[in-house]
Short mmCIF file of C-alpha atoms in Angstrom, two decimals:
data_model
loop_
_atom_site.label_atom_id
_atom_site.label_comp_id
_atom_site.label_asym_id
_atom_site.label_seq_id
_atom_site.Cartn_x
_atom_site.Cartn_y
_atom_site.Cartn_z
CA UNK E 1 0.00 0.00 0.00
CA UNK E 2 1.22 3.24 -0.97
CA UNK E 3 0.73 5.67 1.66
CA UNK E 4 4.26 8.38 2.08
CA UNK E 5 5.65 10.32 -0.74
CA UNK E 6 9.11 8.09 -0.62
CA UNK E 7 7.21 4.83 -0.96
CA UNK E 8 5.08 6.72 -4.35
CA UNK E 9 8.30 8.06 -5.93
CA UNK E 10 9.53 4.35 -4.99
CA UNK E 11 6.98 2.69 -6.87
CA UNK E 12 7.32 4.91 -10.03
CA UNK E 13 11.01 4.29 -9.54
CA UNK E 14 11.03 1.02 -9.96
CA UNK E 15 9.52 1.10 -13.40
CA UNK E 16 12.82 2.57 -14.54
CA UNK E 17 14.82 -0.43 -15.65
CA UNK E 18 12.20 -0.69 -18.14
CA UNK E 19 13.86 1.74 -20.69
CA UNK E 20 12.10 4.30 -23.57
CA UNK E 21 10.18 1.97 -25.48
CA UNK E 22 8.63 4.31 -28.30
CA UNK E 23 5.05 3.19 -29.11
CA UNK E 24 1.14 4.22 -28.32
CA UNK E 25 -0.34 1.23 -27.71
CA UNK E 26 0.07 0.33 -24.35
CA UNK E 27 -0.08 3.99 -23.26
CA UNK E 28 -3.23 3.84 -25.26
CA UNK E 29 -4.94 0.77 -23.34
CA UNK E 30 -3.54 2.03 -20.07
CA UNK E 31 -5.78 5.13 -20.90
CA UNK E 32 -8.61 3.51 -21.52
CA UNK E 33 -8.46 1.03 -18.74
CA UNK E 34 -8.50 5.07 -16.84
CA UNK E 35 -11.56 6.23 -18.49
CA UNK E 36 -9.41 7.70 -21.20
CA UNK E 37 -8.69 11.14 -18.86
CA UNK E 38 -7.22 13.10 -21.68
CA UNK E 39 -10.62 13.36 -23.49
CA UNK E 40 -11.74 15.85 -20.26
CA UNK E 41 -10.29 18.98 -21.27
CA UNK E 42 -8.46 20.72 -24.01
CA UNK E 43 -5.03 20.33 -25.00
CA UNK E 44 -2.14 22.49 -26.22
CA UNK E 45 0.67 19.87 -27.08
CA UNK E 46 4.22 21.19 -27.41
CA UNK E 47 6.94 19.28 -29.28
CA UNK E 48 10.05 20.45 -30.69
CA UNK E 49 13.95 19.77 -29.85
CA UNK E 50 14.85 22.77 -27.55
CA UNK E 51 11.88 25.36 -25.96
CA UNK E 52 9.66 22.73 -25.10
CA UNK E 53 9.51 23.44 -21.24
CA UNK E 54 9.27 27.40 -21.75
CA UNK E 55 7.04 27.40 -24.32
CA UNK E 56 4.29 25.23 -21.93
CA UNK E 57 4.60 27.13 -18.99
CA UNK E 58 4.62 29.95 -20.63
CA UNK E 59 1.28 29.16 -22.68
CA UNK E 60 0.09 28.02 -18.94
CA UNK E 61 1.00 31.49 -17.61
CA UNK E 62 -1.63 33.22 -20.65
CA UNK E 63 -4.58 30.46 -19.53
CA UNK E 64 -4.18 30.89 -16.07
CA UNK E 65 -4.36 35.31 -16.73
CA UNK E 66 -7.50 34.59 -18.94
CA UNK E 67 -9.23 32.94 -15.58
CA UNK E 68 -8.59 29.03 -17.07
CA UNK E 69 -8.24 26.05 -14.30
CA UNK E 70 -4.88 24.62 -16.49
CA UNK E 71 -2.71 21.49 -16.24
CA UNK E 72 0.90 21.85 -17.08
CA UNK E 73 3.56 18.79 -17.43
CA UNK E 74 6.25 18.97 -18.21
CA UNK E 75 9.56 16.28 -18.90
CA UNK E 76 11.97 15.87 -16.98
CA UNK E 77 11.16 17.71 -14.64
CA UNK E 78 13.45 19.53 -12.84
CA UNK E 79 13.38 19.08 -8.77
CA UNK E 80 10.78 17.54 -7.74
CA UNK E 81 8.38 15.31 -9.65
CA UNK E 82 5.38 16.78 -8.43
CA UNK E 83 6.44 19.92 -11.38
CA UNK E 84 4.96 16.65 -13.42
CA UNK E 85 1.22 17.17 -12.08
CA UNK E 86 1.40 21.28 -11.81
CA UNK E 87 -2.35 23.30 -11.37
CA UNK E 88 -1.99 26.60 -12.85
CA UNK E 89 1.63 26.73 -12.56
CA UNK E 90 1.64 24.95 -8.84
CA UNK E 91 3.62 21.57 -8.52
CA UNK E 92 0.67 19.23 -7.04
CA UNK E 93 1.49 18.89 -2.59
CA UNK E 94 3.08 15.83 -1.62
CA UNK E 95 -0.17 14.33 -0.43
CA UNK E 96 -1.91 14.99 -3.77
CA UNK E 97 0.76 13.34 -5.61
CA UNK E 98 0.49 10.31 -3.08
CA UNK E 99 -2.55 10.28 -3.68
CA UNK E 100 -2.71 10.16 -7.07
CA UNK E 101 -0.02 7.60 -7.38
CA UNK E 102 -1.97 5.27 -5.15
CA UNK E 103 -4.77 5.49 -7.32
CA UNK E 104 -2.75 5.08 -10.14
CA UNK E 105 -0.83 1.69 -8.98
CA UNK E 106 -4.28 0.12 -8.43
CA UNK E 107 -5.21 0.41 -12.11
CA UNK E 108 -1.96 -0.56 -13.24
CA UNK E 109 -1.87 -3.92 -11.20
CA UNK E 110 -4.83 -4.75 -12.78
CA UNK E 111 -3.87 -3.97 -16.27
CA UNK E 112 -0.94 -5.67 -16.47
CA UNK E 113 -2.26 -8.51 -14.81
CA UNK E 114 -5.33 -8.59 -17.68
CA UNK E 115 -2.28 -7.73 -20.19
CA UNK E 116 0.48 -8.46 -21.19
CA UNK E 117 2.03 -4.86 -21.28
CA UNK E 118 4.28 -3.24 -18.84
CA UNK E 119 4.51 0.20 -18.71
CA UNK E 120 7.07 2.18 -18.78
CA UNK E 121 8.38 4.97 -16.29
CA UNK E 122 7.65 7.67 -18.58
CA UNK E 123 4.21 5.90 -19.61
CA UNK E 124 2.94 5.90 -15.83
CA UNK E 125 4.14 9.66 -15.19
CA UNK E 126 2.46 10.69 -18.08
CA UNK E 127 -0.88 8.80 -17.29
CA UNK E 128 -0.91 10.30 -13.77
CA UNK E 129 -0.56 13.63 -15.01
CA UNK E 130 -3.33 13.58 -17.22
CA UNK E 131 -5.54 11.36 -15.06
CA UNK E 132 -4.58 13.73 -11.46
CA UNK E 133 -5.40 16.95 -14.59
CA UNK E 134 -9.32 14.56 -15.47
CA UNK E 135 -9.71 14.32 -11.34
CA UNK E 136 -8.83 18.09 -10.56
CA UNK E 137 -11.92 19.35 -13.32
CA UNK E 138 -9.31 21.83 -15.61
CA UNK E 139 -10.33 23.21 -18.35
CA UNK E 140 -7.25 23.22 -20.36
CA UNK E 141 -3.65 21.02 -20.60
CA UNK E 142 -0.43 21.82 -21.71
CA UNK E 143 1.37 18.61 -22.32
CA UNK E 144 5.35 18.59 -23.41
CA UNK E 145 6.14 15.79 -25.42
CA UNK E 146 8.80 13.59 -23.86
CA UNK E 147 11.00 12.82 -27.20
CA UNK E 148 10.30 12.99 -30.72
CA UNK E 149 6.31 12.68 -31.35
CA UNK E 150 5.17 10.23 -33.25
CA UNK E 151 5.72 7.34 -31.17
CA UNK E 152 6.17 9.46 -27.96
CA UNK E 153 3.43 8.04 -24.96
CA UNK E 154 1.73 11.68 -25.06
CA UNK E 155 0.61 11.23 -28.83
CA UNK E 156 -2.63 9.26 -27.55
CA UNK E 157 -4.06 13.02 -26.93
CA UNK E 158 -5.95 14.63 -29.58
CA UNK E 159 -4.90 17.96 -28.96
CA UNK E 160 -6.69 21.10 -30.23
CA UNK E 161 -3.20 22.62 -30.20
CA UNK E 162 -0.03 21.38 -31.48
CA UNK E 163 3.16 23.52 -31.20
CA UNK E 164 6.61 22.58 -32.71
CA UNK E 165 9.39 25.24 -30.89
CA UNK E 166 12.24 24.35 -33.01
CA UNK E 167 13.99 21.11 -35.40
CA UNK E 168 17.91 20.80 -34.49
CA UNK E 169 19.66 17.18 -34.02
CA UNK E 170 18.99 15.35 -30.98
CA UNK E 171 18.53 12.05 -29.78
CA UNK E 172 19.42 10.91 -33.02
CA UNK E 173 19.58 7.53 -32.37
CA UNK E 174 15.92 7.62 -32.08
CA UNK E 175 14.47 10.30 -34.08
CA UNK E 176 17.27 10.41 -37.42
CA UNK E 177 20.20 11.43 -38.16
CA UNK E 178 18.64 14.59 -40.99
CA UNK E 179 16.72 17.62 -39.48
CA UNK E 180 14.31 16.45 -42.11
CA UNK E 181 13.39 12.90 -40.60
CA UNK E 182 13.35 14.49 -37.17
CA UNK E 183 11.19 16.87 -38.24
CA UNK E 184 8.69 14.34 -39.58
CA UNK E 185 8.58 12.57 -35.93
CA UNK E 186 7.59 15.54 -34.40
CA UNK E 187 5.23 16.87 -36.98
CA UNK E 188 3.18 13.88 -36.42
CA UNK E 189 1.72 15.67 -33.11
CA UNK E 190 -1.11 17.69 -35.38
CA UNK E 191 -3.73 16.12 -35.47
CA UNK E 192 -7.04 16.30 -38.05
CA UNK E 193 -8.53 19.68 -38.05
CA UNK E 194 -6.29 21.44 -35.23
CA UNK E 195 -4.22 24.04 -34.99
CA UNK E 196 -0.50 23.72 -35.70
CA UNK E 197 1.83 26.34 -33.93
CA UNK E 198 5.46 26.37 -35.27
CA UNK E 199 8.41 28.54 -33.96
CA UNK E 200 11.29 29.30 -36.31
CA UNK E 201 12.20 26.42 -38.36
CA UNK E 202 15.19 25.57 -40.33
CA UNK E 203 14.29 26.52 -44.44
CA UNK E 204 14.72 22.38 -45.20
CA UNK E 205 11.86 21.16 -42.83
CA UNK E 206 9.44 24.43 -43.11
CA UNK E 207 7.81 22.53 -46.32
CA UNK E 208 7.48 19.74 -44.25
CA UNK E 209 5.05 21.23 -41.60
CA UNK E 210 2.90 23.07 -44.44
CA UNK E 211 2.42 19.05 -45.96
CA UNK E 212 1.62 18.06 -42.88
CA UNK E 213 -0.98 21.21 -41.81
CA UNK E 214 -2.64 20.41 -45.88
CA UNK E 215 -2.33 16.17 -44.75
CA UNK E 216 -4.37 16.83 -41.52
CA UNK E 217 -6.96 19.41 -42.91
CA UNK E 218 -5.13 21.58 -40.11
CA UNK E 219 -4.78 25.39 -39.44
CA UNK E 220 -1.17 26.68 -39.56
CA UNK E 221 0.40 29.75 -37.90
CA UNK E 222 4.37 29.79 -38.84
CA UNK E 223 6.66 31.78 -37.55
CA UNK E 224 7.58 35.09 -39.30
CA UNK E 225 4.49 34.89 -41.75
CA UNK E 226 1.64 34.72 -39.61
CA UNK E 227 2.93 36.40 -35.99
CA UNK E 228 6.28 38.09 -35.40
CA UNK E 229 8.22 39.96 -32.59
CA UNK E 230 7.70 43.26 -34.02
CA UNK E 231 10.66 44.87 -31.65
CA UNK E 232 12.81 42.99 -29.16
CA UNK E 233 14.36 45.26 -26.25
CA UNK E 234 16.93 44.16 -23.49
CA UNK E 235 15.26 45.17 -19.99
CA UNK E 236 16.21 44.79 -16.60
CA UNK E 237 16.11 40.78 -15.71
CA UNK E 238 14.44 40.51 -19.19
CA UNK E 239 12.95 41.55 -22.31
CA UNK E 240 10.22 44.32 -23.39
CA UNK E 241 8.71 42.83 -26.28
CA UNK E 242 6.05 44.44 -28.81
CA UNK E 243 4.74 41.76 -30.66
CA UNK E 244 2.30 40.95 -33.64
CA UNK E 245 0.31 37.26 -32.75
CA UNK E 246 -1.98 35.33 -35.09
CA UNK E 247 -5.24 37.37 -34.31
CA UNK E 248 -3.79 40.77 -32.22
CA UNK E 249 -1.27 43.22 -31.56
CA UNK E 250 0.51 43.40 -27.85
CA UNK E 251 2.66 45.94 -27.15
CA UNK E 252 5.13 46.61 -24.10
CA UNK E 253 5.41 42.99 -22.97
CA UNK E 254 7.56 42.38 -20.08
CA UNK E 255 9.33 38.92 -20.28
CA UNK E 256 11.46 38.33 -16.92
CA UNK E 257 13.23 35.83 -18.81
CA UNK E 258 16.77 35.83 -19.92
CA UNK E 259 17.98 35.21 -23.75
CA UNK E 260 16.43 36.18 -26.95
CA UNK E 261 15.23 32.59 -27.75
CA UNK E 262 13.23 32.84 -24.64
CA UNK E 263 11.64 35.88 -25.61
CA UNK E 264 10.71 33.61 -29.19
CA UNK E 265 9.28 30.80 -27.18
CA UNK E 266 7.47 33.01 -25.06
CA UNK E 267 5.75 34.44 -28.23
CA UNK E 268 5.53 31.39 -29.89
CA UNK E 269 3.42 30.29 -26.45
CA UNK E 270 1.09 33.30 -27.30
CA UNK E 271 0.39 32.13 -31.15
CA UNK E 272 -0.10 28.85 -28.95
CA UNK E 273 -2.58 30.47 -26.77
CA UNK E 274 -4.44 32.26 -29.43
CA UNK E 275 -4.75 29.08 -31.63
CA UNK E 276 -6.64 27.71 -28.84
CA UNK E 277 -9.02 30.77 -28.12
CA UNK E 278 -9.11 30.93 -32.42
CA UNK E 279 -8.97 34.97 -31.21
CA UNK E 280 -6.79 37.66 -30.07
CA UNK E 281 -6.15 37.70 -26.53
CA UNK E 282 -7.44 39.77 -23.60
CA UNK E 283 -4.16 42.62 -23.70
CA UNK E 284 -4.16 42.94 -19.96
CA UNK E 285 -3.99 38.91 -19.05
CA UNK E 286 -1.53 39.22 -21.99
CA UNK E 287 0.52 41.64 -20.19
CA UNK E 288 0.22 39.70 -16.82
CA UNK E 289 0.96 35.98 -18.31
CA UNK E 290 3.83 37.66 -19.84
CA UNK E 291 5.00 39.22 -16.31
CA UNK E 292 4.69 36.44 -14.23
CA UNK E 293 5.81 33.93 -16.35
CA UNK E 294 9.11 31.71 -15.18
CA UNK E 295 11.25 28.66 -16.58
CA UNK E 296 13.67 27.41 -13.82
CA UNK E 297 16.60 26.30 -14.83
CA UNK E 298 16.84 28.21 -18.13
CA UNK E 299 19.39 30.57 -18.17
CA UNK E 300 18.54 31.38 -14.35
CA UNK E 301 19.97 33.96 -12.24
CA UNK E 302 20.52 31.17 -9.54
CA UNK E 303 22.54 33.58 -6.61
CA UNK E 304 23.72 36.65 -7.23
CA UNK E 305 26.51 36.42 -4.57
CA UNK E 306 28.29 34.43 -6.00
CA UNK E 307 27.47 35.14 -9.45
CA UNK E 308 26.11 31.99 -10.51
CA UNK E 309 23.91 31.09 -13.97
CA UNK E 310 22.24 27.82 -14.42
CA UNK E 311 20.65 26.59 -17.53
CA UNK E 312 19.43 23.21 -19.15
CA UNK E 313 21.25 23.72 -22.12
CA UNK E 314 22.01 19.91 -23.77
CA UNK E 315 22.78 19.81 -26.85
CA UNK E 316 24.60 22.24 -29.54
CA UNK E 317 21.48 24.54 -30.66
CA UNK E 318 20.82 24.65 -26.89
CA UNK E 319 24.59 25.79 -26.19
CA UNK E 320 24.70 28.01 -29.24
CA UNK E 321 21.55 30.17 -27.60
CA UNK E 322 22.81 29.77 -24.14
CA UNK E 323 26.35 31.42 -24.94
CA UNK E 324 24.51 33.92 -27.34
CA UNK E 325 22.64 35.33 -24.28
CA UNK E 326 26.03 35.40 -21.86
CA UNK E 327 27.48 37.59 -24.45
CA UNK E 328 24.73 39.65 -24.96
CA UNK E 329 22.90 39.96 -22.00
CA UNK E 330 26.03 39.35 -19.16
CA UNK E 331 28.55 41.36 -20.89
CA UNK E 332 32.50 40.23 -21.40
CA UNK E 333 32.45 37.63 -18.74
CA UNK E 334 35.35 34.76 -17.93
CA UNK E 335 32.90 31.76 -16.75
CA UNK E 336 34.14 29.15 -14.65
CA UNK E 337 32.12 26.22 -15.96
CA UNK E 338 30.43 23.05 -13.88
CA UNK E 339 29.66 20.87 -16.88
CA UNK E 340 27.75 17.44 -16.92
CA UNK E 341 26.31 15.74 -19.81
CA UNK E 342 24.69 12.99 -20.97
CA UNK E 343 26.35 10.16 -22.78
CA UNK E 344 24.11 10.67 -26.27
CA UNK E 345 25.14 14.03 -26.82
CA UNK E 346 27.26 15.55 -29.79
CA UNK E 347 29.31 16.58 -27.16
CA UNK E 348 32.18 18.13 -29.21
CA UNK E 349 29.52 20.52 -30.79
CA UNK E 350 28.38 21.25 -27.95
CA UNK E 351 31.26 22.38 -26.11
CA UNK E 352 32.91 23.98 -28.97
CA UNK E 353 30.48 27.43 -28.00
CA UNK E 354 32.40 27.59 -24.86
CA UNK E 355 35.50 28.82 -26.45
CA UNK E 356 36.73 32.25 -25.87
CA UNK E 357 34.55 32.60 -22.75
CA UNK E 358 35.56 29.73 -20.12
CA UNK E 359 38.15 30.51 -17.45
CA UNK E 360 38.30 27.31 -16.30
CA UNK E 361 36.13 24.01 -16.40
CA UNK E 362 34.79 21.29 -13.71
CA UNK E 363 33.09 18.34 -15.18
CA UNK E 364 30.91 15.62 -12.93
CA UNK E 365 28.09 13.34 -13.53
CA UNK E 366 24.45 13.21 -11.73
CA UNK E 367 23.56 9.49 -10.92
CA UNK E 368 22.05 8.61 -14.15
CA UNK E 369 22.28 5.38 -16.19
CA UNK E 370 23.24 7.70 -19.12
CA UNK E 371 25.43 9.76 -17.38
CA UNK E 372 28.73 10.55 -19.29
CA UNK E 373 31.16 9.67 -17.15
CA UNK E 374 33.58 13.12 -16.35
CA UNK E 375 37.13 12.00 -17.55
CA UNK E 376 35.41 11.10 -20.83
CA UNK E 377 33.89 14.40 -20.91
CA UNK E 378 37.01 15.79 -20.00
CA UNK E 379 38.53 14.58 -22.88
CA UNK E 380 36.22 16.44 -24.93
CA UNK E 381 36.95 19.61 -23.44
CA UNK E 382 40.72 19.24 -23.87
CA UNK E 383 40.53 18.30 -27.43
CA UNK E 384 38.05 21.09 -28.07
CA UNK E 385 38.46 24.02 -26.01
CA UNK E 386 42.34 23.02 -25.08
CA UNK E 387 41.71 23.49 -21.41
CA UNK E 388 42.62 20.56 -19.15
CA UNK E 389 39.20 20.61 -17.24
CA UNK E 390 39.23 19.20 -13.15
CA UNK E 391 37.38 16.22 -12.77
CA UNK E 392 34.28 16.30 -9.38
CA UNK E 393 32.70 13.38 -9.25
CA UNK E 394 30.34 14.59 -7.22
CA UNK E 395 28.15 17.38 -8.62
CA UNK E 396 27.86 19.33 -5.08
CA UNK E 397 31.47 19.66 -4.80
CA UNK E 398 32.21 20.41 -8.28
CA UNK E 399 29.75 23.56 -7.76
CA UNK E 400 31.09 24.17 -4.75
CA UNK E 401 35.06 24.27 -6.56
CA UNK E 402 33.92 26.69 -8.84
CA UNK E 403 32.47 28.91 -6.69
CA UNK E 404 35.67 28.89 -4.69
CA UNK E 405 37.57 29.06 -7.63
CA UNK E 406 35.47 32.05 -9.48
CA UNK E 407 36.01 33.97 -6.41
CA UNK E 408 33.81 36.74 -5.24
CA UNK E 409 34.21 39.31 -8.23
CA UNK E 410 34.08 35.80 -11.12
CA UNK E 411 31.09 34.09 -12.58
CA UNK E 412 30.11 30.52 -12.85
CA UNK E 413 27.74 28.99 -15.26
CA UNK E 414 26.16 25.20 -14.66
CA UNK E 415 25.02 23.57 -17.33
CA UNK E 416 24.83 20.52 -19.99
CA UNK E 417 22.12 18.44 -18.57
CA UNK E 418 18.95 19.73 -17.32
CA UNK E 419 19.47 16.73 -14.77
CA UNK E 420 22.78 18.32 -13.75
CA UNK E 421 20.97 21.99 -13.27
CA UNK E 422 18.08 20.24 -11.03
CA UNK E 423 20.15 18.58 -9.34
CA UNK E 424 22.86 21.77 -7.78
CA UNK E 425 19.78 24.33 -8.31
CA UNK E 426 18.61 23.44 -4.95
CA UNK E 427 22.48 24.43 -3.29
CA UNK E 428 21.66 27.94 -4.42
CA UNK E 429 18.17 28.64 -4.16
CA UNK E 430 16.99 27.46 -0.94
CA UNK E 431 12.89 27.33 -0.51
CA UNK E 432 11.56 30.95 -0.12
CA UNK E 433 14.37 32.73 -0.99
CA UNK E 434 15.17 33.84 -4.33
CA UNK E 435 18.27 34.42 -6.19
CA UNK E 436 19.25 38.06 -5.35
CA UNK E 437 20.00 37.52 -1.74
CA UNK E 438 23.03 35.94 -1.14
CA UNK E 439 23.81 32.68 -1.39
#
């Protein structure tokens, strides 16, 4: 019987060893076997290879302004796994989430015992998500696809909205080795007669989601033809954005996010939002999802003394925005890098955006079975960069050597695995206190 929050996370847990095993159908009969929860509200589903996480809680930040009862998951997350099962924007309480679990592990007993699938960790999270979403009467979800699309467990929805951020390589073994066959994976989210939302896209795959709008009878809004940021300006902890969606005009947004791309995602969760109202937006719950909108762990001001920047940037288009915004936004800085990663990265292109800008470099690994292990990583970093980087094994004490070594006047940045960032952002920001006040 489950009945504590260790002995839920326990029983989730132990559906690890199971492995990604990319298919619908047992997430499918696992559904039904629930009542099929995902038929009880609305969805906006967000693919795409970097922006994912933004894009939905920024899209939740809009619906929740408007006066909507919204369901946000997101994956991985990135502390606790109650950020899994959030209600307008809050993580679910511990006994929620036991509870939920509990009546989660029932079902699954007897479907596996009338079956003969086993679900997968990913599979169950994502089924108590949108059944605790079903139980807690929202109106609307905003579901991140786990990888790819196609064959990803969140494809049973049929989503009113479906949002592609971005195409870039990743998890190629998976998804293909061209942008164009990775592109078709998560294209396969739009469903017949829905909206499709798509951020900027690289000039090979745009054809590709205009086939797929015609295929599905869909609606499309792209990117730079049918909404736009009009004018982009650096503000204090942000951006001040006018902006020109599907349906309105918005003007003097303030984003308190860091880096352009976020300021792209943010309005790419807007065309998002709109698609589902198929209408402009109210401006002043514009103006306030905008304000109070967050994405931990993406390029986050984690402490301010020391001078410390976390992001989940893992992989090279992720890197490539992440240094893009240092320079920018942070000025001439020498970082002092912690740097984890996992092991089916293209780490070399990756790594390579570090150059010019890293003082030094501490490497580590989170306990993950696809952790790269650090003298591998720090082999990378050599041959790239041509620094000789220090090897932590442990990821507190590699954060903790940087900020010794950084000093009081340096800078240190965390980042290559959004695992990594969870994992050391809860050394800097304890619980009710934020990141300005010292560390």
């Amino acid at each position: 019987m489950i009945e504590t929050r260790d002995q839920a996370i326990a029983w989730l847990d132990s559906h690890i060893g199971r492995g990604t095993r990319p298919g619908l159908e047992r997430m499918a009969a696992l559904l039904a076997m629930l009542g099929d929860p995902q038929d009880a509200y609305e969805v906006i589903h967000v693919a795409g290879t970097n922006g994912k996480t933004t894009v939905s809680r920024v899209a939740a930040s809009l619906l929740v302004a408007h006066g909507l009862r919204v369901g946000t998951t997101i994956s991985p997350h990135l502390e606790a796994i109650e950020e899994r099962l959030m209600l307008d924007l809050v993580p679910a309480s511990p006994a929620a989430f036991v509870e939920s679990v509990r009546d989660l592990a029932g079902f699954v007993e007897l479907f596996e015992a009338r079956t003969a699938f086993e679900p997968t960790y990913f599979e169950l999270s994502t089924a108590l998500a949108l059944s605790h979403f079903a139980a807690s009467a929202i109106d609307v979800a905003v579901v991140e696809v786990g990888m790819g699309g196609r064959l990803d467990a969140t494809n049973v929805i049929g989503a009113e909205v479906a949002v592609v951020t971005s195409i870039a390589r990743d998890h190629i073994e998976w998804l293909g080795d061209t942008l164009e066959a990775i592109a078709g994976e998560k294209l396969a989210i739009v469903k017949e007669g829905s909206v499709l939302v798509t951020g900027p896209l690289p000039t090979s795959v745009a054809p590709l989601a205009r086939a797929r709008t015609a295929e599905m009878g869909a609606t499309h809004a792209e990117w730079g033809r049918d909404y736009a940021i009009r004018e982009a300006r650096i503000a204090v902890g942000g951006w001040s954005l006018d902006v020109s969606g599907v349906h309105g005009e918005y003007d003097d947004l303030y984003l308190p996010l860091h880096g352009r791309h976020q300021a792209v995602n943010a309005v790419v969760a807007l065309a998002a939002t709109e698609g589902l109202f198929g209408r402009a937006l109210d401006p002043d719950a514009v103006v306030e999802g905008f304000a109070t909108a967050s994405s931990p762990g993406r390029i986050e001001v984690a402490s301010r003394d020391p001078f410390v920047i976390i992001d989940g940037a893992h992989n090279p288009s992720g890197f490539e925005a992440l240094t893009t915004t240092l320079l920018e936004e942070f000025g001439d800085r020498a970082w002092v890098v912690v740097l984890g990663a996992m092991g089916d990265k293209e780490l070399a292109e990756m790594v390579k955006h570090l150059a010019g800008m890293t003082e030094e470099v501490f490497v580590t690994a989170v306990d993950h079975p696809r952790a790269i292990q650090p003298a591998e990583l720090a082999a990378v970093i050599d041959d790239v960069l041509g620094i000789r980087a220090t090897v932590v094994d442990d990821p507190h004490g590699a954060l903790a050597a940087a900020i010794d070594r950084a000093g009081s006047a340096g800078s240190v940045l965390v980042a290559g695995s959004i695992y990594l960032v969870g994992e050391l952002r809860r050394d800097l920001i304890a619980p009710g206190r934020g990141p300005s006040e010292p560390g």
